[in-house]
Amino acid sequence: MLPFIRSDLAKLTAYTHPGGNAGKPVTATAVDRLDTNESPDDLPSEVKEKLAWTYQQLIETNRYPDGGHEALKSAIAEYVNESLQDAWITPANISVGNGSDELIRSLLIATCLGGVGSILVANPTFSMYGILAQTLGIPVVTVGRSPAFEIGVAAAQLAIEQTEDPPIRVVFVVHPNSPTGNALTTSELTWLRSLPKQILVVIDEAYFEFSQTTVVSELLQRPNWIVLRTFSKAFRLAAHRVGYAIAIPELIKVLEKIRLPYNLTTFSQVAALVALQQRTLLLGSIPQLLTERAKLSHALGLHPALQVYNSAANFIYLRLKDTDCQEESNYLSSLNQQLRASGTLVRQINGGLRITVGSQEENLRTLQRLQAALDKMGK
Ligand SMILES: *Cc1c(COP(=O)(O)O)cnc(C)c1O
């Protein structure tokens, strides 16, 4: 360890792409990448052409990007308002990040840095909250979930009451949760509403376009809530790294203070703008994806060895039935390895597998390859 580096960073390792593709050149390999919940579809070529034209004709590469993201924030506000009765969202309610990851880090900096706060997460959930907190030296308090993956609200409440030094300042939830796919229930929402004003509630709606459930309509009454969304999933723009936060203007102003001045490239801003303009086209494939999800889920559920959970997102979580923990983790690892060897990448996580719903062909291969792997293991 270099002597000038913070000693607590020694035990952390760099985040790598779960499929192991990090750092490798982007080539078209015959691999089904069902491990990161991206859309199976690239942007349609007519949309790419429009982007390319914009790049050629309108972007001056010698100029810094629009650091205020004005056009993009207006377009996002308009989009978010479509799901609201009273359309009260304005650009002042929006902050844009280099992926939602940047927004998560900004929120951690704004609330907990310098030993003033801890965060609370209910596992299994999105790993990035904990990873980013650790890089900032922020303590992470974890609680569990029920067999149906509802947050252990009693344990969470107790943790909030008993954690001092530093106290819990932020609760992170995903709606619907990753990797398990369940949306927040009425009782979970009731608990979140009961949290005191000095605790920030971050509701990550990365999969909103698939679930069509959102808490945005409540934000006006809840100054301690913030919603995160992303262009990386349903909008097919994972390559461009664009996420956004929705909250009251006072909270948005804080995020704007913390972010890097030019956190988004001009090209990424234009890509997100074009995606929003073309949203009818891009989001038009979601019903088909949901049909694919139902088919895949049903077919997986027919296998006697698999426990398949309902999902409100574009992935399916499953576990092995009737195995003890040790056995299960061995089986899961070998299942995962065999899937990988046959060309399907999935995510092994918290004692289960999370499989992204892909194209029709990919989903058929997932079923065949999983079946073959289970057969081989005598399951
Ligand atoms: C995929 C995902 C994101 C998206 O992160 P970006 O940095 O915007 O790509 C955010 N939150 C959750 C829970 C996710 O699964």
CSV table of N, CA, C and O in Angstrom, one decimal, residues 123-222:
chain,number,residue,atom,x,y,z
A,123,ASN,N,-30.4,-6.0,2.4
A,123,ASN,CA,-29.8,-6.9,1.4
A,123,ASN,C,-30.7,-8.1,1.2
A,123,ASN,O,-31.4,-8.5,2.2
A,124,PRO,N,-30.8,-8.7,0.0
A,124,PRO,CA,-30.0,-8.3,-1.1
A,124,PRO,C,-30.6,-7.1,-1.8
A,124,PRO,O,-31.8,-6.9,-1.9
A,125,THR,N,-29.6,-6.2,-2.2
A,125,THR,CA,-30.0,-5.0,-3.0
A,125,THR,C,-28.9,-4.6,-3.9
A,125,THR,O,-27.8,-5.2,-3.9
A,126,PHE,N,-29.1,-3.5,-4.6
A,126,PHE,CA,-28.0,-3.0,-5.5
A,126,PHE,C,-26.7,-2.7,-4.8
A,126,PHE,O,-26.8,-2.1,-3.7
A,127,SER,N,-25.6,-3.3,-5.2
A,127,SER,CA,-24.4,-3.3,-4.4
A,127,SER,C,-23.7,-1.9,-4.4
A,127,SER,O,-22.9,-1.6,-3.6
A,128,MET,N,-24.1,-1.0,-5.4
A,128,MET,CA,-23.3,0.2,-5.6
A,128,MET,C,-23.4,1.2,-4.4
A,128,MET,O,-22.5,1.9,-4.1
A,129,TYR,N,-24.6,1.1,-3.7
A,129,TYR,CA,-24.7,2.0,-2.6
A,129,TYR,C,-23.6,1.8,-1.5
A,129,TYR,O,-22.9,2.7,-1.1
A,130,GLY,N,-23.4,0.5,-1.2
A,130,GLY,CA,-22.4,0.1,-0.2
A,130,GLY,C,-21.0,0.3,-0.7
A,130,GLY,O,-20.1,0.8,0.0
A,131,ILE,N,-20.8,0.0,-2.0
A,131,ILE,CA,-19.4,0.1,-2.6
A,131,ILE,C,-19.0,1.6,-2.6
A,131,ILE,O,-17.9,1.9,-2.1
A,132,LEU,N,-19.9,2.5,-3.0
A,132,LEU,CA,-19.5,3.9,-3.1
A,132,LEU,C,-19.4,4.5,-1.7
A,132,LEU,O,-18.5,5.3,-1.4
A,133,ALA,N,-20.2,4.0,-0.7
A,133,ALA,CA,-20.1,4.5,0.6
A,133,ALA,C,-18.8,4.1,1.2
A,133,ALA,O,-18.1,5.0,1.8
A,134,GLN,N,-18.3,2.9,1.0
A,134,GLN,CA,-17.0,2.4,1.5
A,134,GLN,C,-15.9,3.3,1.0
A,134,GLN,O,-14.9,3.6,1.7
A,135,THR,N,-15.9,3.6,-0.3
A,135,THR,CA,-14.8,4.4,-0.9
A,135,THR,C,-14.7,5.8,-0.2
A,135,THR,O,-13.7,6.4,-0.3
A,136,LEU,N,-15.8,6.2,0.4
A,136,LEU,CA,-15.8,7.5,1.0
A,136,LEU,C,-15.7,7.4,2.5
A,136,LEU,O,-15.8,8.4,3.3
A,137,GLY,N,-15.4,6.2,3.0
A,137,GLY,CA,-15.3,5.9,4.5
A,137,GLY,C,-16.6,6.1,5.2
A,137,GLY,O,-16.6,6.4,6.4
A,138,ILE,N,-17.7,5.8,4.5
A,138,ILE,CA,-19.0,6.0,5.2
A,138,ILE,C,-19.5,4.6,5.6
A,138,ILE,O,-19.6,3.7,4.8
A,139,PRO,N,-19.9,4.4,6.9
A,139,PRO,CA,-20.3,3.1,7.4
A,139,PRO,C,-21.6,2.7,6.8
A,139,PRO,O,-22.5,3.5,6.5
A,140,VAL,N,-21.7,1.4,6.5
A,140,VAL,CA,-22.9,0.8,5.9
A,140,VAL,C,-23.6,-0.1,6.9
A,140,VAL,O,-23.0,-1.1,7.3
A,141,VAL,N,-24.9,0.2,7.3
A,141,VAL,CA,-25.6,-0.7,8.2
A,141,VAL,C,-26.6,-1.5,7.3
A,141,VAL,O,-27.2,-1.0,6.4
A,142,THR,N,-26.5,-2.8,7.5
A,142,THR,CA,-27.4,-3.7,6.7
A,142,THR,C,-28.4,-4.4,7.5
A,142,THR,O,-28.2,-4.7,8.6
A,143,VAL,N,-29.6,-4.5,6.9
A,143,VAL,CA,-30.7,-5.4,7.5
A,143,VAL,C,-31.1,-6.4,6.4
A,143,VAL,O,-30.7,-6.2,5.3
A,144,GLY,N,-31.9,-7.4,6.9
A,144,GLY,CA,-32.3,-8.4,5.9
A,144,GLY,C,-33.6,-8.2,5.3
A,144,GLY,O,-34.2,-7.1,5.5
A,145,ARG,N,-34.1,-9.2,4.6
A,145,ARG,CA,-35.4,-9.1,4.0
A,145,ARG,C,-36.2,-10.4,4.3
A,145,ARG,O,-35.6,-11.4,4.7
A,146,SER,N,-37.5,-10.3,4.1
A,146,SER,CA,-38.4,-11.5,4.4
A,146,SER,C,-38.1,-12.5,3.3
A,146,SER,O,-37.5,-12.2,2.3
A,147,PRO,N,-38.7,-13.7,3.4
A,147,PRO,CA,-38.6,-14.7,2.3
A,147,PRO,C,-39.1,-14.2,0.9
A,147,PRO,O,-38.7,-14.6,-0.1
A,148,ALA,N,-40.1,-13.2,1.0
A,148,ALA,CA,-40.6,-12.6,-0.3
A,148,ALA,C,-39.8,-11.3,-0.6
A,148,ALA,O,-40.2,-10.6,-1.5
A,149,PHE,N,-38.7,-11.1,0.1
A,149,PHE,CA,-37.8,-10.0,-0.1
A,149,PHE,C,-38.3,-8.6,0.3
A,149,PHE,O,-37.9,-7.6,-0.2
A,150,GLU,N,-39.3,-8.6,1.2
A,150,GLU,CA,-39.7,-7.3,1.8
A,150,GLU,C,-38.7,-6.9,2.8
A,150,GLU,O,-38.1,-7.7,3.5
A,151,ILE,N,-38.4,-5.6,2.9
A,151,ILE,CA,-37.4,-5.1,3.8
A,151,ILE,C,-37.9,-5.5,5.3
A,151,ILE,O,-39.0,-5.3,5.6
A,152,GLY,N,-36.9,-5.9,6.1
A,152,GLY,CA,-37.2,-6.2,7.5
A,152,GLY,C,-37.4,-4.8,8.2
A,152,GLY,O,-36.4,-4.3,8.7
A,153,VAL,N,-38.6,-4.4,8.2
A,153,VAL,CA,-38.9,-3.0,8.6
A,153,VAL,C,-38.6,-2.8,10.1
A,153,VAL,O,-38.0,-1.8,10.6
A,154,ALA,N,-38.9,-3.9,10.9
A,154,ALA,CA,-38.7,-3.8,12.3
A,154,ALA,C,-37.2,-3.6,12.6
A,154,ALA,O,-36.8,-2.8,13.4
A,155,ALA,N,-36.4,-4.5,12.0
A,155,ALA,CA,-35.0,-4.4,12.1
A,155,ALA,C,-34.4,-3.1,11.6
A,155,ALA,O,-33.5,-2.5,12.3
A,156,ALA,N,-34.9,-2.6,10.5
A,156,ALA,CA,-34.5,-1.3,10.0
A,156,ALA,C,-34.8,-0.2,10.9
A,156,ALA,O,-33.9,0.7,11.2
A,157,GLN,N,-36.0,-0.2,11.5
A,157,GLN,CA,-36.4,0.8,12.4
A,157,GLN,C,-35.5,0.8,13.7
A,157,GLN,O,-35.0,1.9,14.1
A,158,LEU,N,-35.2,-0.4,14.1
A,158,LEU,CA,-34.3,-0.6,15.3
A,158,LEU,C,-32.9,0.0,15.0
A,158,LEU,O,-32.3,0.7,15.8
A,159,ALA,N,-32.4,-0.4,13.8
A,159,ALA,CA,-31.1,0.1,13.4
A,159,ALA,C,-31.0,1.6,13.4
A,159,ALA,O,-30.1,2.2,13.8
A,160,ILE,N,-32.1,2.2,12.9
A,160,ILE,CA,-32.1,3.7,12.9
A,160,ILE,C,-32.1,4.3,14.3
A,160,ILE,O,-31.4,5.2,14.6
A,161,GLU,N,-32.9,3.6,15.2
A,161,GLU,CA,-32.9,4.1,16.5
A,161,GLU,C,-31.6,3.9,17.3
A,161,GLU,O,-31.3,4.7,18.2
A,162,GLN,N,-30.9,2.8,17.0
A,162,GLN,CA,-29.8,2.5,17.8
A,162,GLN,C,-28.4,2.8,17.2
A,162,GLN,O,-27.4,2.8,17.9
A,163,THR,N,-28.4,3.2,15.9
A,163,THR,CA,-27.1,3.5,15.3
A,163,THR,C,-26.7,5.0,15.7
A,163,THR,O,-27.4,5.9,15.4
A,164,GLU,N,-25.5,5.1,16.4
A,164,GLU,CA,-25.1,6.4,16.8
A,164,GLU,C,-23.8,6.7,16.0
A,164,GLU,O,-23.6,6.2,15.0
A,165,ASP,N,-23.1,7.5,16.2
A,165,ASP,CA,-21.6,7.5,15.9
A,165,ASP,C,-21.1,6.9,14.6
A,165,ASP,O,-20.3,6.0,14.7
A,166,PRO,N,-21.5,7.3,13.5
A,166,PRO,CA,-22.5,8.3,13.2
A,166,PRO,C,-23.9,7.7,13.0
A,166,PRO,O,-24.0,6.6,12.6
A,167,PRO,N,-24.9,8.5,13.2
A,167,PRO,CA,-26.3,8.1,13.0
A,167,PRO,C,-26.6,7.8,11.5
A,167,PRO,O,-25.9,8.3,10.6
A,168,ILE,N,-27.7,7.1,11.3
A,168,ILE,CA,-28.1,6.8,9.9
A,168,ILE,C,-28.7,8.1,9.3
A,168,ILE,O,-29.6,8.6,9.9
A,169,ARG,N,-28.1,8.5,8.2
A,169,ARG,CA,-28.6,9.7,7.5
A,169,ARG,C,-29.4,9.4,6.2
A,169,ARG,O,-30.1,10.3,5.7
A,170,VAL,N,-29.1,8.2,5.6
A,170,VAL,CA,-29.7,7.9,4.4
A,170,VAL,C,-30.2,6.5,4.4
A,170,VAL,O,-29.5,5.6,4.8
A,171,VAL,N,-31.4,6.3,3.8
A,171,VAL,CA,-31.9,4.9,3.5
A,171,VAL,C,-32.0,4.8,2.0
A,171,VAL,O,-32.7,5.6,1.4
A,172,PHE,N,-31.4,3.7,1.5
A,172,PHE,CA,-31.4,3.5,0.0
A,172,PHE,C,-32.4,2.3,-0.2
A,172,PHE,O,-32.2,1.2,0.3
A,173,VAL,N,-33.4,2.5,-1.1
A,173,VAL,CA,-34.2,1.4,-1.6
A,173,VAL,C,-34.3,1.5,-3.1
A,173,VAL,O,-34.2,2.5,-3.7
A,174,VAL,N,-34.6,0.3,-3.7
A,174,VAL,CA,-34.8,0.2,-5.1
A,174,VAL,C,-36.2,-0.2,-5.4
A,174,VAL,O,-36.7,-1.1,-4.7
A,175,HIS,N,-36.9,0.4,-6.3
A,175,HIS,CA,-38.3,0.2,-6.6
A,175,HIS,C,-38.5,0.0,-8.1
A,175,HIS,O,-38.6,1.0,-8.8
A,176,PRO,N,-38.6,-1.2,-8.6
A,176,PRO,CA,-38.5,-2.5,-7.9
A,176,PRO,C,-37.0,-2.9,-7.6
A,176,PRO,O,-36.1,-2.4,-8.3
A,177,ASN,N,-36.9,-3.7,-6.6
A,177,ASN,CA,-35.5,-4.0,-6.1
A,177,ASN,C,-34.7,-4.9,-7.1
A,177,ASN,O,-35.2,-5.7,-7.8
A,178,SER,N,-33.4,-4.6,-7.1
A,178,SER,CA,-32.5,-5.5,-7.8
A,178,SER,C,-31.6,-6.1,-6.8
A,178,SER,O,-31.2,-5.4,-5.8
A,179,PRO,N,-31.4,-7.4,-6.8
A,179,PRO,CA,-31.6,-8.4,-7.8
A,179,PRO,C,-33.0,-9.1,-7.8
A,179,PRO,O,-33.2,-10.0,-8.6
A,180,THR,N,-33.9,-8.8,-6.8
A,180,THR,CA,-35.0,-9.7,-6.6
A,180,THR,C,-36.3,-9.3,-7.4
A,180,THR,O,-37.2,-10.1,-7.4
A,181,GLY,N,-36.4,-8.1,-7.9
A,181,GLY,CA,-37.5,-7.8,-8.8
A,181,GLY,C,-38.8,-7.3,-8.2
A,181,GLY,O,-39.7,-7.0,-8.9
A,182,ASN,N,-38.8,-7.3,-6.8
A,182,ASN,CA,-40.1,-6.9,-6.2
A,182,ASN,C,-40.2,-5.4,-6.0
A,182,ASN,O,-39.2,-4.8,-5.6
A,183,ALA,N,-41.4,-4.9,-6.2
A,183,ALA,CA,-41.6,-3.4,-6.0
A,183,ALA,C,-41.9,-3.2,-4.5
A,183,ALA,O,-42.3,-4.2,-3.8
A,184,LEU,N,-41.8,-2.0,-4.1
A,184,LEU,CA,-42.1,-1.6,-2.7
A,184,LEU,C,-43.6,-1.9,-2.4
A,184,LEU,O,-44.4,-1.6,-3.2
A,185,THR,N,-43.8,-2.5,-1.3
A,185,THR,CA,-45.2,-2.8,-0.9
A,185,THR,C,-45.8,-1.6,-0.1
A,185,THR,O,-45.1,-0.7,0.3
A,186,THR,N,-47.1,-1.7,0.1
A,186,THR,CA,-47.8,-0.6,0.9
A,186,THR,C,-47.1,-0.5,2.3
A,186,THR,O,-46.9,0.6,2.7
A,187,SER,N,-46.8,-1.6,2.9
A,187,SER,CA,-46.2,-1.5,4.3
A,187,SER,C,-44.8,-0.9,4.2
A,187,SER,O,-44.4,-0.2,5.1
A,188,GLU,N,-44.1,-1.3,3.2
A,188,GLU,CA,-42.7,-0.7,3.1
A,188,GLU,C,-42.8,0.8,2.9
A,188,GLU,O,-42.1,1.6,3.5
A,189,LEU,N,-43.8,1.2,2.0
A,189,LEU,CA,-43.9,2.6,1.7
A,189,LEU,C,-44.4,3.4,3.0
A,189,LEU,O,-43.9,4.5,3.3
A,190,THR,N,-45.3,2.8,3.7
A,190,THR,CA,-45.8,3.4,5.0
A,190,THR,C,-44.6,3.6,5.9
A,190,THR,O,-44.5,4.7,6.5
A,191,TRP,N,-43.7,2.7,6.0
A,191,TRP,CA,-42.5,2.8,6.9
A,191,TRP,C,-41.7,4.0,6.3
A,191,TRP,O,-41.2,4.8,7.1
A,192,LEU,N,-41.4,4.0,5.0
A,192,LEU,CA,-40.6,5.1,4.5
A,192,LEU,C,-41.2,6.4,4.8
A,192,LEU,O,-40.5,7.4,5.1
A,193,ARG,N,-42.5,6.5,4.7
A,193,ARG,CA,-43.2,7.8,5.0
A,193,ARG,C,-43.1,8.2,6.4
A,193,ARG,O,-43.1,9.4,6.8
A,194,SER,N,-42.9,7.2,7.3
A,194,SER,CA,-42.8,7.5,8.7
A,194,SER,C,-41.4,8.0,9.2
A,194,SER,O,-41.2,8.4,10.3
A,195,LEU,N,-40.4,7.9,8.3
A,195,LEU,CA,-39.1,8.2,8.7
A,195,LEU,C,-39.0,9.7,8.9
A,195,LEU,O,-39.6,10.5,8.2
A,196,PRO,N,-38.2,10.1,9.9
A,196,PRO,CA,-38.1,11.5,10.3
A,196,PRO,C,-37.4,12.3,9.2
A,196,PRO,O,-36.6,11.8,8.4
A,197,LYS,N,-37.6,13.6,9.2
A,197,LYS,CA,-37.1,14.6,8.2
A,197,LYS,C,-35.6,14.6,8.1
A,197,LYS,O,-35.0,15.0,7.1
A,198,GLN,N,-34.9,14.2,9.2
A,198,GLN,CA,-33.4,14.3,9.1
A,198,GLN,C,-32.8,13.0,8.5
A,198,GLN,O,-31.6,12.9,8.4
A,199,ILE,N,-33.7,12.2,7.9
A,199,ILE,CA,-33.1,11.0,7.2
A,199,ILE,C,-33.6,11.1,5.7
A,199,ILE,O,-34.8,11.3,5.4
A,200,LEU,N,-32.6,11.1,4.8
A,200,LEU,CA,-32.9,11.2,3.4
A,200,LEU,C,-33.3,9.8,2.9
A,200,LEU,O,-32.6,8.8,3.2
A,201,VAL,N,-34.4,9.7,2.2
A,201,VAL,CA,-34.9,8.4,1.6
A,201,VAL,C,-34.6,8.5,0.1
A,201,VAL,O,-35.2,9.3,-0.6
A,202,VAL,N,-33.7,7.6,-0.4
A,202,VAL,CA,-33.4,7.5,-1.8
A,202,VAL,C,-34.2,6.4,-2.4
A,202,VAL,O,-34.0,5.2,-2.0
A,203,ILE,N,-35.0,6.7,-3.4
A,203,ILE,CA,-35.8,5.6,-4.0
A,203,ILE,C,-35.3,5.5,-5.5
A,203,ILE,O,-35.5,6.4,-6.3
A,204,ASP,N,-34.6,4.4,-5.7
A,204,ASP,CA,-34.0,4.2,-7.0
A,204,ASP,C,-35.0,3.5,-8.0
A,204,ASP,O,-35.3,2.4,-7.8
A,205,GLU,N,-35.4,4.3,-8.9
A,205,GLU,CA,-36.4,3.7,-9.9
A,205,GLU,C,-35.8,3.4,-11.2
A,205,GLU,O,-36.3,3.8,-12.3
A,206,ALA,N,-34.6,2.8,-11.2
A,206,ALA,CA,-33.9,2.4,-12.4
A,206,ALA,C,-34.8,1.6,-13.4
A,206,ALA,O,-34.6,1.7,-14.6
A,207,TYR,N,-35.7,0.9,-12.8
A,207,TYR,CA,-36.5,0.0,-13.7
A,207,TYR,C,-38.0,0.5,-13.8
A,207,TYR,O,-38.9,-0.3,-14.2
A,208,PHE,N,-38.2,1.8,-13.6
A,208,PHE,CA,-39.5,2.4,-13.7
A,208,PHE,C,-40.2,2.1,-15.0
A,208,PHE,O,-41.4,1.8,-15.0
A,209,GLU,N,-39.5,2.1,-16.1
A,209,GLU,CA,-40.2,1.9,-17.4
A,209,GLU,C,-40.8,0.5,-17.5
A,209,GLU,O,-41.7,0.3,-18.3
A,210,PHE,N,-40.2,-0.4,-16.8
A,210,PHE,CA,-40.8,-1.8,-16.8
A,210,PHE,C,-41.9,-2.0,-15.8
A,210,PHE,O,-42.8,-2.7,-16.1
A,211,SER,N,-41.7,-1.4,-14.7
A,211,SER,CA,-42.7,-1.6,-13.6
A,211,SER,C,-43.9,-0.6,-13.7
A,211,SER,O,-45.0,-1.0,-13.2
A,212,GLN,N,-43.6,0.5,-14.2
A,212,GLN,CA,-44.7,1.6,-14.3
A,212,GLN,C,-45.2,2.0,-12.9
A,212,GLN,O,-46.3,2.5,-12.8
A,213,THR,N,-44.4,1.7,-11.9
A,213,THR,CA,-44.8,2.2,-10.6
A,213,THR,C,-43.8,3.2,-10.1
A,213,THR,O,-42.6,3.0,-10.3
A,214,THR,N,-44.2,4.4,-9.6
A,214,THR,CA,-43.3,5.4,-9.2
A,214,THR,C,-43.9,6.2,-8.0
A,214,THR,O,-45.1,6.2,-7.8
A,215,VAL,N,-43.0,6.7,-7.2
A,215,VAL,CA,-43.4,7.5,-6.1
A,215,VAL,C,-43.3,9.0,-6.3
A,215,VAL,O,-43.4,9.8,-5.4
A,216,VAL,N,-43.0,9.4,-7.6
A,216,VAL,CA,-42.7,10.8,-7.9
A,216,VAL,C,-43.8,11.7,-7.5
A,216,VAL,O,-43.5,12.8,-7.0
A,217,SER,N,-45.1,11.3,-7.6
A,217,SER,CA,-46.2,12.1,-7.2
A,217,SER,C,-46.1,12.6,-5.7
A,217,SER,O,-46.7,13.5,-5.4
A,218,GLU,N,-45.4,11.8,-4.9
A,218,GLU,CA,-45.3,12.2,-3.5
A,218,GLU,C,-44.2,13.2,-3.1
A,218,GLU,O,-44.1,13.6,-2.0
A,219,LEU,N,-43.3,13.4,-4.1
A,219,LEU,CA,-42.1,14.2,-3.8
A,219,LEU,C,-42.3,15.6,-3.2
A,219,LEU,O,-41.6,16.1,-2.4
A,220,LEU,N,-43.4,16.2,-3.7
A,220,LEU,CA,-43.7,17.6,-3.4
A,220,LEU,C,-44.0,17.6,-1.8
A,220,LEU,O,-43.6,18.6,-1.2
A,221,GLN,N,-44.6,16.6,-1.3
A,221,GLN,CA,-44.9,16.6,0.1
A,221,GLN,C,-43.8,16.1,0.9
A,221,GLN,O,-43.8,16.1,2.2
A,222,ARG,N,-42.8,15.5,0.3
A,222,ARG,CA,-41.7,14.8,1.1
A,222,ARG,C,-40.4,15.4,0.8
A,222,ARG,O,-39.6,14.9,-0.1
